[in-house]
JSON list of N, CA, C and O in Angstrom, two decimals:
[
{"chain": "G", "resi": 7, "resn": "MET", "atom": "N", "xyz": [11.00, 11.65, 5.54]},
{"chain": "G", "resi": 7, "resn": "MET", "atom": "CA", "xyz": [9.81, 11.27, 5.19]},
{"chain": "G", "resi": 7, "resn": "MET", "atom": "C", "xyz": [8.74, 12.31, 4.79]},
{"chain": "G", "resi": 7, "resn": "MET", "atom": "O", "xyz": [8.84, 13.26, 5.36]},
{"chain": "G", "resi": 8, "resn": "ALA", "atom": "N", "xyz": [8.15, 12.25, 3.48]},
{"chain": "G", "resi": 8, "resn": "ALA", "atom": "CA", "xyz": [7.32, 12.96, 3.01]},
{"chain": "G", "resi": 8, "resn": "ALA", "atom": "C", "xyz": [5.99, 13.16, 3.97]},
{"chain": "G", "resi": 8, "resn": "ALA", "atom": "O", "xyz": [5.49, 12.20, 4.33]},
{"chain": "G", "resi": 9, "resn": "GLN", "atom": "N", "xyz": [5.48, 14.39, 3.90]},
{"chain": "G", "resi": 9, "resn": "GLN", "atom": "CA", "xyz": [4.32, 14.57, 4.55]},
{"chain": "G", "resi": 9, "resn": "GLN", "atom": "C", "xyz": [3.17, 15.02, 3.68]},
{"chain": "G", "resi": 9, "resn": "GLN", "atom": "O", "xyz": [3.40, 15.53, 2.72]},
{"chain": "G", "resi": 10, "resn": "VAL", "atom": "N", "xyz": [1.84, 14.53, 3.97]},
{"chain": "G", "resi": 10, "resn": "VAL", "atom": "CA", "xyz": [0.68, 14.90, 3.17]},
{"chain": "G", "resi": 10, "resn": "VAL", "atom": "C", "xyz": [-0.23, 15.38, 4.14]},
{"chain": "G", "resi": 10, "resn": "VAL", "atom": "O", "xyz": [-0.53, 14.97, 5.30]},
{"chain": "G", "resi": 11, "resn": "THR", "atom": "N", "xyz": [-0.87, 16.44, 3.64]},
{"chain": "G", "resi": 11, "resn": "THR", "atom": "CA", "xyz": [-2.06, 17.08, 4.43]},
{"chain": "G", "resi": 11, "resn": "THR", "atom": "C", "xyz": [-3.24, 16.64, 3.92]},
{"chain": "G", "resi": 11, "resn": "THR", "atom": "O", "xyz": [-3.40, 16.80, 2.44]},
{"chain": "G", "resi": 12, "resn": "VAL", "atom": "N", "xyz": [-4.25, 16.28, 4.83]},
{"chain": "G", "resi": 12, "resn": "VAL", "atom": "CA", "xyz": [-5.41, 15.84, 4.41]},
{"chain": "G", "resi": 12, "resn": "VAL", "atom": "C", "xyz": [-6.69, 16.39, 5.36]},
{"chain": "G", "resi": 12, "resn": "VAL", "atom": "O", "xyz": [-6.26, 16.63, 6.44]},
{"chain": "G", "resi": 13, "resn": "THR", "atom": "N", "xyz": [-7.63, 16.98, 4.52]},
{"chain": "G", "resi": 13, "resn": "THR", "atom": "CA", "xyz": [-8.69, 17.61, 5.29]},
{"chain": "G", "resi": 13, "resn": "THR", "atom": "C", "xyz": [-9.77, 16.66, 5.81]},
{"chain": "G", "resi": 13, "resn": "THR", "atom": "O", "xyz": [-10.20, 15.96, 4.90]},
{"chain": "G", "resi": 14, "resn": "LEU", "atom": "N", "xyz": [-10.00, 16.69, 6.98]},
{"chain": "G", "resi": 14, "resn": "LEU", "atom": "CA", "xyz": [-11.05, 15.66, 7.52]},
{"chain": "G", "resi": 14, "resn": "LEU", "atom": "C", "xyz": [-11.97, 16.48, 8.24]},
{"chain": "G", "resi": 14, "resn": "LEU", "atom": "O", "xyz": [-11.81, 17.47, 8.66]},
{"chain": "G", "resi": 15, "resn": "ASP", "atom": "N", "xyz": [-13.47, 15.89, 8.36]},
{"chain": "G", "resi": 15, "resn": "ASP", "atom": "CA", "xyz": [-14.46, 16.52, 8.92]},
{"chain": "G", "resi": 15, "resn": "ASP", "atom": "C", "xyz": [-13.95, 16.51, 10.53]},
{"chain": "G", "resi": 15, "resn": "ASP", "atom": "O", "xyz": [-13.34, 15.41, 11.10]},
{"chain": "G", "resi": 16, "resn": "ALA", "atom": "N", "xyz": [-14.42, 17.45, 11.26]},
{"chain": "G", "resi": 16, "resn": "ALA", "atom": "CA", "xyz": [-14.08, 17.57, 12.69]},
{"chain": "G", "resi": 16, "resn": "ALA", "atom": "C", "xyz": [-14.62, 16.37, 13.35]},
{"chain": "G", "resi": 16, "resn": "ALA", "atom": "O", "xyz": [-13.89, 15.75, 14.30]},
{"chain": "G", "resi": 17, "resn": "ASN", "atom": "N", "xyz": [-15.66, 15.89, 13.24]},
{"chain": "G", "resi": 17, "resn": "ASN", "atom": "CA", "xyz": [-16.30, 14.72, 14.10]},
{"chain": "G", "resi": 17, "resn": "ASN", "atom": "C", "xyz": [-15.69, 13.50, 13.64]},
{"chain": "G", "resi": 17, "resn": "ASN", "atom": "O", "xyz": [-15.40, 12.61, 14.59]},
{"chain": "G", "resi": 18, "resn": "LEU", "atom": "N", "xyz": [-15.23, 13.39, 12.36]},
{"chain": "G", "resi": 18, "resn": "LEU", "atom": "CA", "xyz": [-14.29, 12.11, 12.04]},
{"chain": "G", "resi": 18, "resn": "LEU", "atom": "C", "xyz": [-13.22, 12.17, 12.77]},
{"chain": "G", "resi": 18, "resn": "LEU", "atom": "O", "xyz": [-12.45, 11.29, 13.39]},
{"chain": "G", "resi": 19, "resn": "ALA", "atom": "N", "xyz": [-12.36, 13.41, 13.04]},
{"chain": "G", "resi": 19, "resn": "ALA", "atom": "CA", "xyz": [-11.27, 13.36, 13.45]},
{"chain": "G", "resi": 19, "resn": "ALA", "atom": "C", "xyz": [-11.37, 12.93, 14.86]},
{"chain": "G", "resi": 19, "resn": "ALA", "atom": "O", "xyz": [-10.40, 12.38, 15.54]},
{"chain": "G", "resi": 20, "resn": "ILE", "atom": "N", "xyz": [-12.33, 13.54, 15.51]},
{"chain": "G", "resi": 20, "resn": "ILE", "atom": "CA", "xyz": [-12.42, 13.32, 17.10]},
{"chain": "G", "resi": 20, "resn": "ILE", "atom": "C", "xyz": [-12.60, 12.00, 17.36]},
{"chain": "G", "resi": 20, "resn": "ILE", "atom": "O", "xyz": [-12.28, 11.33, 18.15]},
{"chain": "G", "resi": 21, "resn": "ASP", "atom": "N", "xyz": [-13.67, 11.29, 16.49]},
{"chain": "G", "resi": 21, "resn": "ASP", "atom": "CA", "xyz": [-13.88, 9.88, 16.42]},
{"chain": "G", "resi": 21, "resn": "ASP", "atom": "C", "xyz": [-12.61, 9.14, 16.36]},
{"chain": "G", "resi": 21, "resn": "ASP", "atom": "O", "xyz": [-12.55, 7.99, 17.18]},
{"chain": "G", "resi": 22, "resn": "ALA", "atom": "N", "xyz": [-11.68, 9.44, 15.56]},
{"chain": "G", "resi": 22, "resn": "ALA", "atom": "CA", "xyz": [-10.56, 8.82, 15.41]},
{"chain": "G", "resi": 22, "resn": "ALA", "atom": "C", "xyz": [-9.54, 8.75, 16.57]},
{"chain": "G", "resi": 22, "resn": "ALA", "atom": "O", "xyz": [-9.05, 8.04, 17.12]},
{"chain": "G", "resi": 23, "resn": "MET", "atom": "N", "xyz": [-9.51, 10.23, 17.19]},
{"chain": "G", "resi": 23, "resn": "MET", "atom": "CA", "xyz": [-8.86, 10.15, 18.45]},
{"chain": "G", "resi": 23, "resn": "MET", "atom": "C", "xyz": [-9.07, 9.47, 19.56]},
{"chain": "G", "resi": 23, "resn": "MET", "atom": "O", "xyz": [-8.58, 8.91, 20.20]},
{"chain": "G", "resi": 24, "resn": "MET", "atom": "N", "xyz": [-10.71, 9.31, 19.64]},
{"chain": "G", "resi": 24, "resn": "MET", "atom": "CA", "xyz": [-11.08, 8.72, 20.71]},
{"chain": "G", "resi": 24, "resn": "MET", "atom": "C", "xyz": [-11.06, 7.26, 20.52]},
{"chain": "G", "resi": 24, "resn": "MET", "atom": "O", "xyz": [-10.45, 6.44, 21.45]},
{"chain": "G", "resi": 25, "resn": "LEU", "atom": "N", "xyz": [-11.07, 6.68, 19.43]},
{"chain": "G", "resi": 25, "resn": "LEU", "atom": "CA", "xyz": [-10.75, 5.18, 19.18]},
{"chain": "G", "resi": 25, "resn": "LEU", "atom": "C", "xyz": [-9.42, 4.98, 19.16]},
{"chain": "G", "resi": 25, "resn": "LEU", "atom": "O", "xyz": [-9.10, 3.75, 19.82]},
{"chain": "G", "resi": 26, "resn": "SER", "atom": "N", "xyz": [-8.38, 5.82, 18.80]},
{"chain": "G", "resi": 26, "resn": "SER", "atom": "CA", "xyz": [-6.90, 5.71, 19.05]},
{"chain": "G", "resi": 26, "resn": "SER", "atom": "C", "xyz": [-6.41, 5.95, 20.42]},
{"chain": "G", "resi": 26, "resn": "SER", "atom": "O", "xyz": [-5.28, 5.48, 20.77]},
{"chain": "G", "resi": 27, "resn": "GLY", "atom": "N", "xyz": [-6.99, 6.67, 21.11]},
{"chain": "G", "resi": 27, "resn": "GLY", "atom": "CA", "xyz": [-6.62, 7.12, 22.33]},
{"chain": "G", "resi": 27, "resn": "GLY", "atom": "C", "xyz": [-5.54, 8.26, 22.26]},
{"chain": "G", "resi": 27, "resn": "GLY", "atom": "O", "xyz": [-4.69, 8.21, 23.38]},
{"chain": "G", "resi": 28, "resn": "THR", "atom": "N", "xyz": [-5.55, 8.85, 21.36]},
{"chain": "G", "resi": 28, "resn": "THR", "atom": "CA", "xyz": [-4.52, 10.02, 21.14]},
{"chain": "G", "resi": 28, "resn": "THR", "atom": "C", "xyz": [-5.28, 11.37, 21.62]},
{"chain": "G", "resi": 28, "resn": "THR", "atom": "O", "xyz": [-6.29, 11.59, 21.50]},
{"chain": "G", "resi": 29, "resn": "LYS", "atom": "N", "xyz": [-4.15, 12.34, 21.52]},
{"chain": "G", "resi": 29, "resn": "LYS", "atom": "CA", "xyz": [-4.80, 13.80, 22.02]},
{"chain": "G", "resi": 29, "resn": "LYS", "atom": "C", "xyz": [-4.66, 14.64, 20.53]},
{"chain": "G", "resi": 29, "resn": "LYS", "atom": "O", "xyz": [-4.81, 15.85, 20.67]},
{"chain": "G", "resi": 30, "resn": "ASN", "atom": "N", "xyz": [-4.18, 13.98, 19.67]},
{"chain": "G", "resi": 30, "resn": "ASN", "atom": "CA", "xyz": [-3.66, 14.78, 18.38]},
{"chain": "G", "resi": 30, "resn": "ASN", "atom": "C", "xyz": [-4.30, 13.95, 17.15]},
{"chain": "G", "resi": 30, "resn": "ASN", "atom": "O", "xyz": [-4.19, 12.77, 16.93]},
{"chain": "G", "resi": 31, "resn": "PRO", "atom": "N", "xyz": [-4.93, 14.66, 16.37]},
{"chain": "G", "resi": 31, "resn": "PRO", "atom": "CA", "xyz": [-5.76, 13.99, 15.17]},
{"chain": "G", "resi": 31, "resn": "PRO", "atom": "C", "xyz": [-4.80, 13.39, 14.11]},
{"chain": "G", "resi": 31, "resn": "PRO", "atom": "O", "xyz": [-4.95, 12.67, 13.62]},
{"chain": "G", "resi": 32, "resn": "GLN", "atom": "N", "xyz": [-3.63, 14.10, 13.97]},
{"chain": "G", "resi": 32, "resn": "GLN", "atom": "CA", "xyz": [-2.58, 13.55, 13.07]},
{"chain": "G", "resi": 32, "resn": "GLN", "atom": "C", "xyz": [-2.13, 12.33, 13.38]},
{"chain": "G", "resi": 32, "resn": "GLN", "atom": "O", "xyz": [-1.89, 11.15, 12.95]},
{"chain": "G", "resi": 33, "resn": "ASP", "atom": "N", "xyz": [-1.80, 12.21, 14.75]},
{"chain": "G", "resi": 33, "resn": "ASP", "atom": "CA", "xyz": [-1.44, 10.93, 15.33]},
{"chain": "G", "resi": 33, "resn": "ASP", "atom": "C", "xyz": [-2.46, 9.94, 15.23]},
{"chain": "G", "resi": 33, "resn": "ASP", "atom": "O", "xyz": [-2.15, 8.83, 15.07]},
{"chain": "G", "resi": 34, "resn": "ALA", "atom": "N", "xyz": [-3.86, 10.05, 15.58]},
{"chain": "G", "resi": 34, "resn": "ALA", "atom": "CA", "xyz": [-4.77, 9.12, 15.20]},
{"chain": "G", "resi": 34, "resn": "ALA", "atom": "C", "xyz": [-4.99, 8.69, 14.06]},
{"chain": "G", "resi": 34, "resn": "ALA", "atom": "O", "xyz": [-4.85, 7.29, 14.16]},
{"chain": "G", "resi": 35, "resn": "VAL", "atom": "N", "xyz": [-4.80, 9.31, 13.07]},
{"chain": "G", "resi": 35, "resn": "VAL", "atom": "CA", "xyz": [-5.01, 9.02, 11.77]},
{"chain": "G", "resi": 35, "resn": "VAL", "atom": "C", "xyz": [-3.82, 8.15, 11.19]},
{"chain": "G", "resi": 35, "resn": "VAL", "atom": "O", "xyz": [-4.10, 7.28, 10.61]},
{"chain": "G", "resi": 36, "resn": "GLU", "atom": "N", "xyz": [-2.66, 8.58, 11.70]},
{"chain": "G", "resi": 36, "resn": "GLU", "atom": "CA", "xyz": [-1.49, 7.91, 11.41]},
{"chain": "G", "resi": 36, "resn": "GLU", "atom": "C", "xyz": [-1.40, 6.39, 12.12]},
{"chain": "G", "resi": 36, "resn": "GLU", "atom": "O", "xyz": [-1.22, 5.27, 11.27]},
{"chain": "G", "resi": 37, "resn": "LEU", "atom": "N", "xyz": [-2.02, 6.44, 13.47]},
{"chain": "G", "resi": 37, "resn": "LEU", "atom": "CA", "xyz": [-2.18, 5.03, 13.98]},
{"chain": "G", "resi": 37, "resn": "LEU", "atom": "C", "xyz": [-3.06, 3.96, 13.56]},
{"chain": "G", "resi": 37, "resn": "LEU", "atom": "O", "xyz": [-3.00, 2.90, 13.26]},
{"chain": "G", "resi": 38, "resn": "ILE", "atom": "N", "xyz": [-4.39, 4.82, 13.12]},
{"chain": "G", "resi": 38, "resn": "ILE", "atom": "CA", "xyz": [-5.33, 3.93, 12.46]},
{"chain": "G", "resi": 38, "resn": "ILE", "atom": "C", "xyz": [-5.03, 3.48, 11.34]},
{"chain": "G", "resi": 38, "resn": "ILE", "atom": "O", "xyz": [-5.21, 2.16, 10.79]},
{"chain": "G", "resi": 39, "resn": "LEU", "atom": "N", "xyz": [-4.32, 4.21, 10.29]},
{"chain": "G", "resi": 39, "resn": "LEU", "atom": "CA", "xyz": [-3.93, 3.74, 8.95]},
{"chain": "G", "resi": 39, "resn": "LEU", "atom": "C", "xyz": [-2.84, 2.83, 9.07]},
{"chain": "G", "resi": 39, "resn": "LEU", "atom": "O", "xyz": [-2.95, 1.65, 8.29]},
{"chain": "G", "resi": 40, "resn": "ARG", "atom": "N", "xyz": [-1.72, 2.84, 9.96]},
{"chain": "G", "resi": 40, "resn": "ARG", "atom": "CA", "xyz": [-0.89, 1.75, 10.25]},
{"chain": "G", "resi": 40, "resn": "ARG", "atom": "C", "xyz": [-1.52, 0.69, 10.54]},
{"chain": "G", "resi": 40, "resn": "ARG", "atom": "O", "xyz": [-1.11, -0.48, 10.31]},
{"chain": "G", "resi": 41, "resn": "ASP", "atom": "N", "xyz": [-2.33, 0.53, 11.61]},
{"chain": "G", "resi": 41, "resn": "ASP", "atom": "CA", "xyz": [-3.06, -0.61, 11.95]},
{"chain": "G", "resi": 41, "resn": "ASP", "atom": "C", "xyz": [-3.98, -1.29, 10.87]},
{"chain": "G", "resi": 41, "resn": "ASP", "atom": "O", "xyz": [-3.79, -2.69, 10.62]},
{"chain": "G", "resi": 42, "resn": "TYR", "atom": "N", "xyz": [-4.55, -0.42, 10.27]},
{"chain": "G", "resi": 42, "resn": "TYR", "atom": "CA", "xyz": [-5.26, -1.00, 8.88]},
{"chain": "G", "resi": 42, "resn": "TYR", "atom": "C", "xyz": [-4.47, -1.88, 7.58]},
{"chain": "G", "resi": 42, "resn": "TYR", "atom": "O", "xyz": [-4.76, -2.78, 7.36]},
{"chain": "G", "resi": 43, "resn": "LEU", "atom": "N", "xyz": [-3.30, -1.10, 7.56]},
{"chain": "G", "resi": 43, "resn": "LEU", "atom": "CA", "xyz": [-2.26, -1.72, 6.50]},
{"chain": "G", "resi": 43, "resn": "LEU", "atom": "C", "xyz": [-1.66, -3.00, 7.32]},
{"chain": "G", "resi": 43, "resn": "LEU", "atom": "O", "xyz": [-1.57, -4.24, 6.61]},
{"chain": "G", "resi": 44, "resn": "GLU", "atom": "N", "xyz": [-1.47, -2.90, 8.49]},
{"chain": "G", "resi": 44, "resn": "GLU", "atom": "CA", "xyz": [-0.73, -4.24, 9.26]},
{"chain": "G", "resi": 44, "resn": "GLU", "atom": "C", "xyz": [-1.73, -5.26, 9.11]},
{"chain": "G", "resi": 44, "resn": "GLU", "atom": "O", "xyz": [-1.33, -6.54, 8.84]},
{"chain": "G", "resi": 45, "resn": "ARG", "atom": "N", "xyz": [-3.08, -5.06, 9.20]},
{"chain": "G", "resi": 45, "resn": "ARG", "atom": "CA", "xyz": [-4.12, -6.11, 9.27]},
{"chain": "G", "resi": 45, "resn": "ARG", "atom": "C", "xyz": [-4.26, -6.68, 7.86]},
{"chain": "G", "resi": 45, "resn": "ARG", "atom": "O", "xyz": [-4.38, -7.88, 7.81]},
{"chain": "G", "resi": 46, "resn": "GLY", "atom": "N", "xyz": [-4.10, -5.82, 6.90]},
{"chain": "G", "resi": 46, "resn": "GLY", "atom": "CA", "xyz": [-3.96, -6.36, 5.56]},
{"chain": "G", "resi": 46, "resn": "GLY", "atom": "C", "xyz": [-2.95, -7.08, 5.07]},
{"chain": "G", "resi": 46, "resn": "GLY", "atom": "O", "xyz": [-3.02, -8.27, 4.61]},
{"chain": "G", "resi": 47, "resn": "ARG", "atom": "N", "xyz": [-1.90, -6.71, 5.68]},
{"chain": "G", "resi": 47, "resn": "ARG", "atom": "CA", "xyz": [-0.62, -7.83, 5.66]},
{"chain": "G", "resi": 47, "resn": "ARG", "atom": "C", "xyz": [-0.87, -8.98, 6.30]},
{"chain": "G", "resi": 47, "resn": "ARG", "atom": "O", "xyz": [-0.48, -10.01, 5.84]},
{"chain": "G", "resi": 48, "resn": "ARG", "atom": "N", "xyz": [-1.35, -9.24, 7.51]},
{"chain": "G", "resi": 48, "resn": "ARG", "atom": "CA", "xyz": [-1.56, -10.29, 8.27]},
{"chain": "G", "resi": 48, "resn": "ARG", "atom": "C", "xyz": [-2.78, -11.35, 7.41]},
{"chain": "G", "resi": 48, "resn": "ARG", "atom": "O", "xyz": [-2.47, -12.34, 7.38]},
{"chain": "G", "resi": 49, "resn": "THR", "atom": "N", "xyz": [-3.59, -10.59, 7.00]},
{"chain": "G", "resi": 49, "resn": "THR", "atom": "CA", "xyz": [-4.62, -11.28, 6.09]},
{"chain": "G", "resi": 49, "resn": "THR", "atom": "C", "xyz": [-4.14, -11.94, 4.93]},
{"chain": "G", "resi": 49, "resn": "THR", "atom": "O", "xyz": [-4.42, -13.26, 4.54]},
{"chain": "G", "resi": 50, "resn": "GLU", "atom": "N", "xyz": [-3.40, -11.25, 4.37]},
{"chain": "G", "resi": 50, "resn": "GLU", "atom": "CA", "xyz": [-2.65, -11.76, 2.88]},
{"chain": "G", "resi": 50, "resn": "GLU", "atom": "C", "xyz": [-1.58, -12.93, 3.44]},
{"chain": "G", "resi": 50, "resn": "GLU", "atom": "O", "xyz": [-1.56, -13.86, 2.71]},
{"chain": "G", "resi": 51, "resn": "THR", "atom": "N", "xyz": [-1.01, -12.89, 4.48]},
{"chain": "G", "resi": 51, "resn": "THR", "atom": "CA", "xyz": [0.10, -13.78, 4.84]},
{"chain": "G", "resi": 51, "resn": "THR", "atom": "C", "xyz": [-0.90, -15.18, 5.16]},
{"chain": "G", "resi": 51, "resn": "THR", "atom": "O", "xyz": [-0.55, -16.36, 4.77]},
{"chain": "G", "resi": 52, "resn": "ARG", "atom": "N", "xyz": [-1.86, -15.03, 5.84]},
{"chain": "G", "resi": 52, "resn": "ARG", "atom": "CA", "xyz": [-2.98, -16.09, 5.98]},
{"chain": "G", "resi": 52, "resn": "ARG", "atom": "C", "xyz": [-3.65, -16.86, 4.94]},
{"chain": "G", "resi": 52, "resn": "ARG", "atom": "O", "xyz": [-3.72, -17.92, 4.97]},
{"chain": "G", "resi": 53, "resn": "THR", "atom": "N", "xyz": [-4.18, -15.83, 4.04]},
{"chain": "G", "resi": 53, "resn": "THR", "atom": "CA", "xyz": [-4.94, -16.50, 2.91]},
{"chain": "G", "resi": 53, "resn": "THR", "atom": "C", "xyz": [-4.48, -16.39, 1.70]},
{"chain": "G", "resi": 53, "resn": "THR", "atom": "O", "xyz": [-4.90, -17.19, 0.71]},
{"chain": "G", "resi": 54, "resn": "GLY", "atom": "N", "xyz": [-3.20, -15.66, 1.64]},
{"chain": "G", "resi": 54, "resn": "GLY", "atom": "CA", "xyz": [-2.62, -15.75, 0.47]},
{"chain": "G", "resi": 54, "resn": "GLY", "atom": "C", "xyz": [-2.92, -14.57, -0.42]},
{"chain": "G", "resi": 54, "resn": "GLY", "atom": "O", "xyz": [-3.85, -13.69, -0.08]},
{"chain": "G", "resi": 55, "resn": "GLU", "atom": "N", "xyz": [-2.29, -14.10, -1.48]},
{"chain": "G", "resi": 55, "resn": "GLU", "atom": "CA", "xyz": [-2.50, -12.79, -2.12]},
{"chain": "G", "resi": 55, "resn": "GLU", "atom": "C", "xyz": [-3.67, -12.80, -2.92]},
{"chain": "G", "resi": 55, "resn": "GLU", "atom": "O", "xyz": [-4.25, -13.90, -3.32]},
{"chain": "G", "resi": 56, "resn": "SER", "atom": "N", "xyz": [-4.27, -11.66, -3.00]},
{"chain": "G", "resi": 56, "resn": "SER", "atom": "CA", "xyz": [-5.68, -11.52, -3.97]},
{"chain": "G", "resi": 56, "resn": "SER", "atom": "C", "xyz": [-5.14, -12.05, -5.44]},
{"chain": "G", "resi": 56, "resn": "SER", "atom": "O", "xyz": [-6.40, -12.36, -6.05]},
{"chain": "G", "resi": 57, "resn": "ALA", "atom": "N", "xyz": [-4.07, -12.10, -5.90]},
{"chain": "G", "resi": 57, "resn": "ALA", "atom": "CA", "xyz": [-3.79, -12.59, -7.38]},
{"chain": "G", "resi": 57, "resn": "ALA", "atom": "C", "xyz": [-3.63, -13.85, -7.31]},
{"chain": "G", "resi": 57, "resn": "ALA", "atom": "O", "xyz": [-3.63, -14.56, -8.61]},
{"chain": "G", "resi": 58, "resn": "ASP", "atom": "N", "xyz": [-3.79, -14.63, -6.27]},
{"chain": "G", "resi": 58, "resn": "ASP", "atom": "CA", "xyz": [-3.89, -16.04, -6.10]},
{"chain": "G", "resi": 58, "resn": "ASP", "atom": "C", "xyz": [-5.23, -16.71, -6.74]},
{"chain": "G", "resi": 58, "resn": "ASP", "atom": "O", "xyz": [-6.07, -16.66, -6.02]},
{"chain": "G", "resi": 59, "resn": "GLY", "atom": "N", "xyz": [-5.21, -17.20, -7.77]},
{"chain": "G", "resi": 59, "resn": "GLY", "atom": "CA", "xyz": [-6.55, -17.72, -8.43]},
{"chain": "G", "resi": 59, "resn": "GLY", "atom": "C", "xyz": [-7.14, -18.98, -7.67]},
{"chain": "G", "resi": 59, "resn": "GLY", "atom": "O", "xyz": [-8.23, -19.08, -7.80]},
{"chain": "G", "resi": 60, "resn": "ARG", "atom": "N", "xyz": [-6.08, -19.69, -7.11]},
{"chain": "G", "resi": 60, "resn": "ARG", "atom": "CA", "xyz": [-6.58, -20.78, -6.45]},
{"chain": "G", "resi": 60, "resn": "ARG", "atom": "C", "xyz": [-7.57, -20.45, -5.28]},
{"chain": "G", "resi": 60, "resn": "ARG", "atom": "O", "xyz": [-8.37, -21.31, -4.79]},
{"chain": "G", "resi": 61, "resn": "ARG", "atom": "N", "xyz": [-7.18, -19.47, -4.51]},
{"chain": "G", "resi": 61, "resn": "ARG", "atom": "CA", "xyz": [-7.91, -18.96, -3.48]},
{"chain": "G", "resi": 61, "resn": "ARG", "atom": "C", "xyz": [-9.29, -18.54, -3.78]},
{"chain": "G", "resi": 61, "resn": "ARG", "atom": "O", "xyz": [-10.36, -18.68, -3.22]},
{"chain": "G", "resi": 62, "resn": "VAL", "atom": "N", "xyz": [-9.50, -17.98, -4.89]},
{"chain": "G", "resi": 62, "resn": "VAL", "atom": "CA", "xyz": [-10.71, -17.39, -5.43]},
{"chain": "G", "resi": 62, "resn": "VAL", "atom": "C", "xyz": [-11.64, -18.44, -5.91]},
{"chain": "G", "resi": 62, "resn": "VAL", "atom": "O", "xyz": [-12.81, -18.70, -5.54]},
{"chain": "G", "resi": 63, "resn": "THR", "atom": "N", "xyz": [-11.23, -19.37, -6.73]},
{"chain": "G", "resi": 63, "resn": "THR", "atom": "CA", "xyz": [-11.65, -20.48, -7.39]},
{"chain": "G", "resi": 63, "resn": "THR", "atom": "C", "xyz": [-10.89, -21.78, -7.04]},
{"chain": "G", "resi": 63, "resn": "THR", "atom": "O", "xyz": [-9.93, -22.41, -7.61]},
{"chain": "G", "resi": 64, "resn": "PRO", "atom": "N", "xyz": [-11.52, -22.62, -5.96]},
{"chain": "G", "resi": 64, "resn": "PRO", "atom": "CA", "xyz": [-10.63, -23.65, -5.50]},
{"chain": "G", "resi": 64, "resn": "PRO", "atom": "C", "xyz": [-10.73, -24.93, -6.65]},
{"chain": "G", "resi": 64, "resn": "PRO", "atom": "O", "xyz": [-11.56, -24.92, -7.36]},
{"chain": "G", "resi": 65, "resn": "ASP", "atom": "N", "xyz": [-9.60, -25.58, -7.04]},
{"chain": "G", "resi": 65, "resn": "ASP", "atom": "CA", "xyz": [-9.62, -26.61, -7.78]},
{"chain": "G", "resi": 65, "resn": "ASP", "atom": "C", "xyz": [-10.71, -27.78, -7.10]},
{"chain": "G", "resi": 65, "resn": "ASP", "atom": "O", "xyz": [-10.40, -28.44, -6.26]},
{"chain": "G", "resi": 66, "resn": "ARG", "atom": "N", "xyz": [-11.58, -27.97, -7.75]},
{"chain": "G", "resi": 66, "resn": "ARG", "atom": "CA", "xyz": [-12.64, -29.24, -7.63]},
{"chain": "G", "resi": 66, "resn": "ARG", "atom": "C", "xyz": [-12.93, -30.01, -8.96]},
{"chain": "G", "resi": 66, "resn": "ARG", "atom": "O", "xyz": [-12.77, -29.68, -9.81]},
{"chain": "G", "resi": 67, "resn": "PRO", "atom": "N", "xyz": [-13.00, -31.37, -8.47]},
{"chain": "G", "resi": 67, "resn": "PRO", "atom": "CA", "xyz": [-13.35, -32.15, -9.67]},
{"chain": "G", "resi": 67, "resn": "PRO", "atom": "C", "xyz": [-14.57, -31.87, -10.45]},
{"chain": "G", "resi": 67, "resn": "PRO", "atom": "O", "xyz": [-15.40, -31.25, -9.75]},
{"chain": "G", "resi": 68, "resn": "ILE", "atom": "N", "xyz": [-14.54, -31.92, -11.39]},
{"chain": "G", "resi": 68, "resn": "ILE", "atom": "CA", "xyz": [-15.82, -31.81, -12.37]},
{"chain": "G", "resi": 68, "resn": "ILE", "atom": "C", "xyz": [-16.66, -32.80, -12.24]},
{"chain": "G", "resi": 68, "resn": "ILE", "atom": "O", "xyz": [-16.30, -34.08, -12.40]},
{"chain": "G", "resi": 69, "resn": "ALA", "atom": "N", "xyz": [-18.00, -32.45, -11.87]},
{"chain": "G", "resi": 69, "resn": "ALA", "atom": "CA", "xyz": [-19.14, -33.53, -11.75]},
{"chain": "G", "resi": 69, "resn": "ALA", "atom": "C", "xyz": [-19.50, -33.97, -12.91]},
{"chain": "G", "resi": 69, "resn": "ALA", "atom": "O", "xyz": [-19.74, -33.16, -13.79]},
{"chain": "G", "resi": 70, "resn": "GLN", "atom": "N", "xyz": [-19.56, -35.06, -13.25]},
{"chain": "G", "resi": 70, "resn": "GLN", "atom": "CA", "xyz": [-20.27, -35.61, -14.51]},
{"chain": "G", "resi": 70, "resn": "GLN", "atom": "C", "xyz": [-21.63, -35.96, -14.48]},
{"chain": "G", "resi": 70, "resn": "GLN", "atom": "O", "xyz": [-22.14, -36.53, -13.54]},
{"chain": "G", "resi": 71, "resn": "GLU", "atom": "N", "xyz": [-22.46, -35.13, -15.53]},
{"chain": "G", "resi": 71, "resn": "GLU", "atom": "CA", "xyz": [-23.61, -35.61, -15.48]},
{"chain": "G", "resi": 71, "resn": "GLU", "atom": "C", "xyz": [-23.90, -36.70, -16.45]},
{"chain": "G", "resi": 71, "resn": "GLU", "atom": "O", "xyz": [-23.40, -36.89, -17.40]},
{"chain": "G", "resi": 72, "resn": "GLY", "atom": "N", "xyz": [-25.24, -37.48, -16.03]},
{"chain": "G", "resi": 72, "resn": "GLY", "atom": "CA", "xyz": [-25.39, -38.53, -16.81]},
{"chain": "G", "resi": 72, "resn": "GLY", "atom": "C", "xyz": [-26.18, -39.37, -16.77]},
{"chain": "G", "resi": 72, "resn": "GLY", "atom": "O", "xyz": [-26.14, -40.45, -17.36]}
]
């Protein structure tokens, strides 16, 4: 697996470690990103994909004026 190095503010890394319950900033960021991606997948499963036009503009009957 390829590795990527990212520079983070120390306070941000500490907050991520505290939220994730890890003692290593790399593990904390990895866990948070995995959780974020999994939540996105669950949301798409429940609501449909963002490319689904019916989700954004539901089919409604056109009201006749007059």
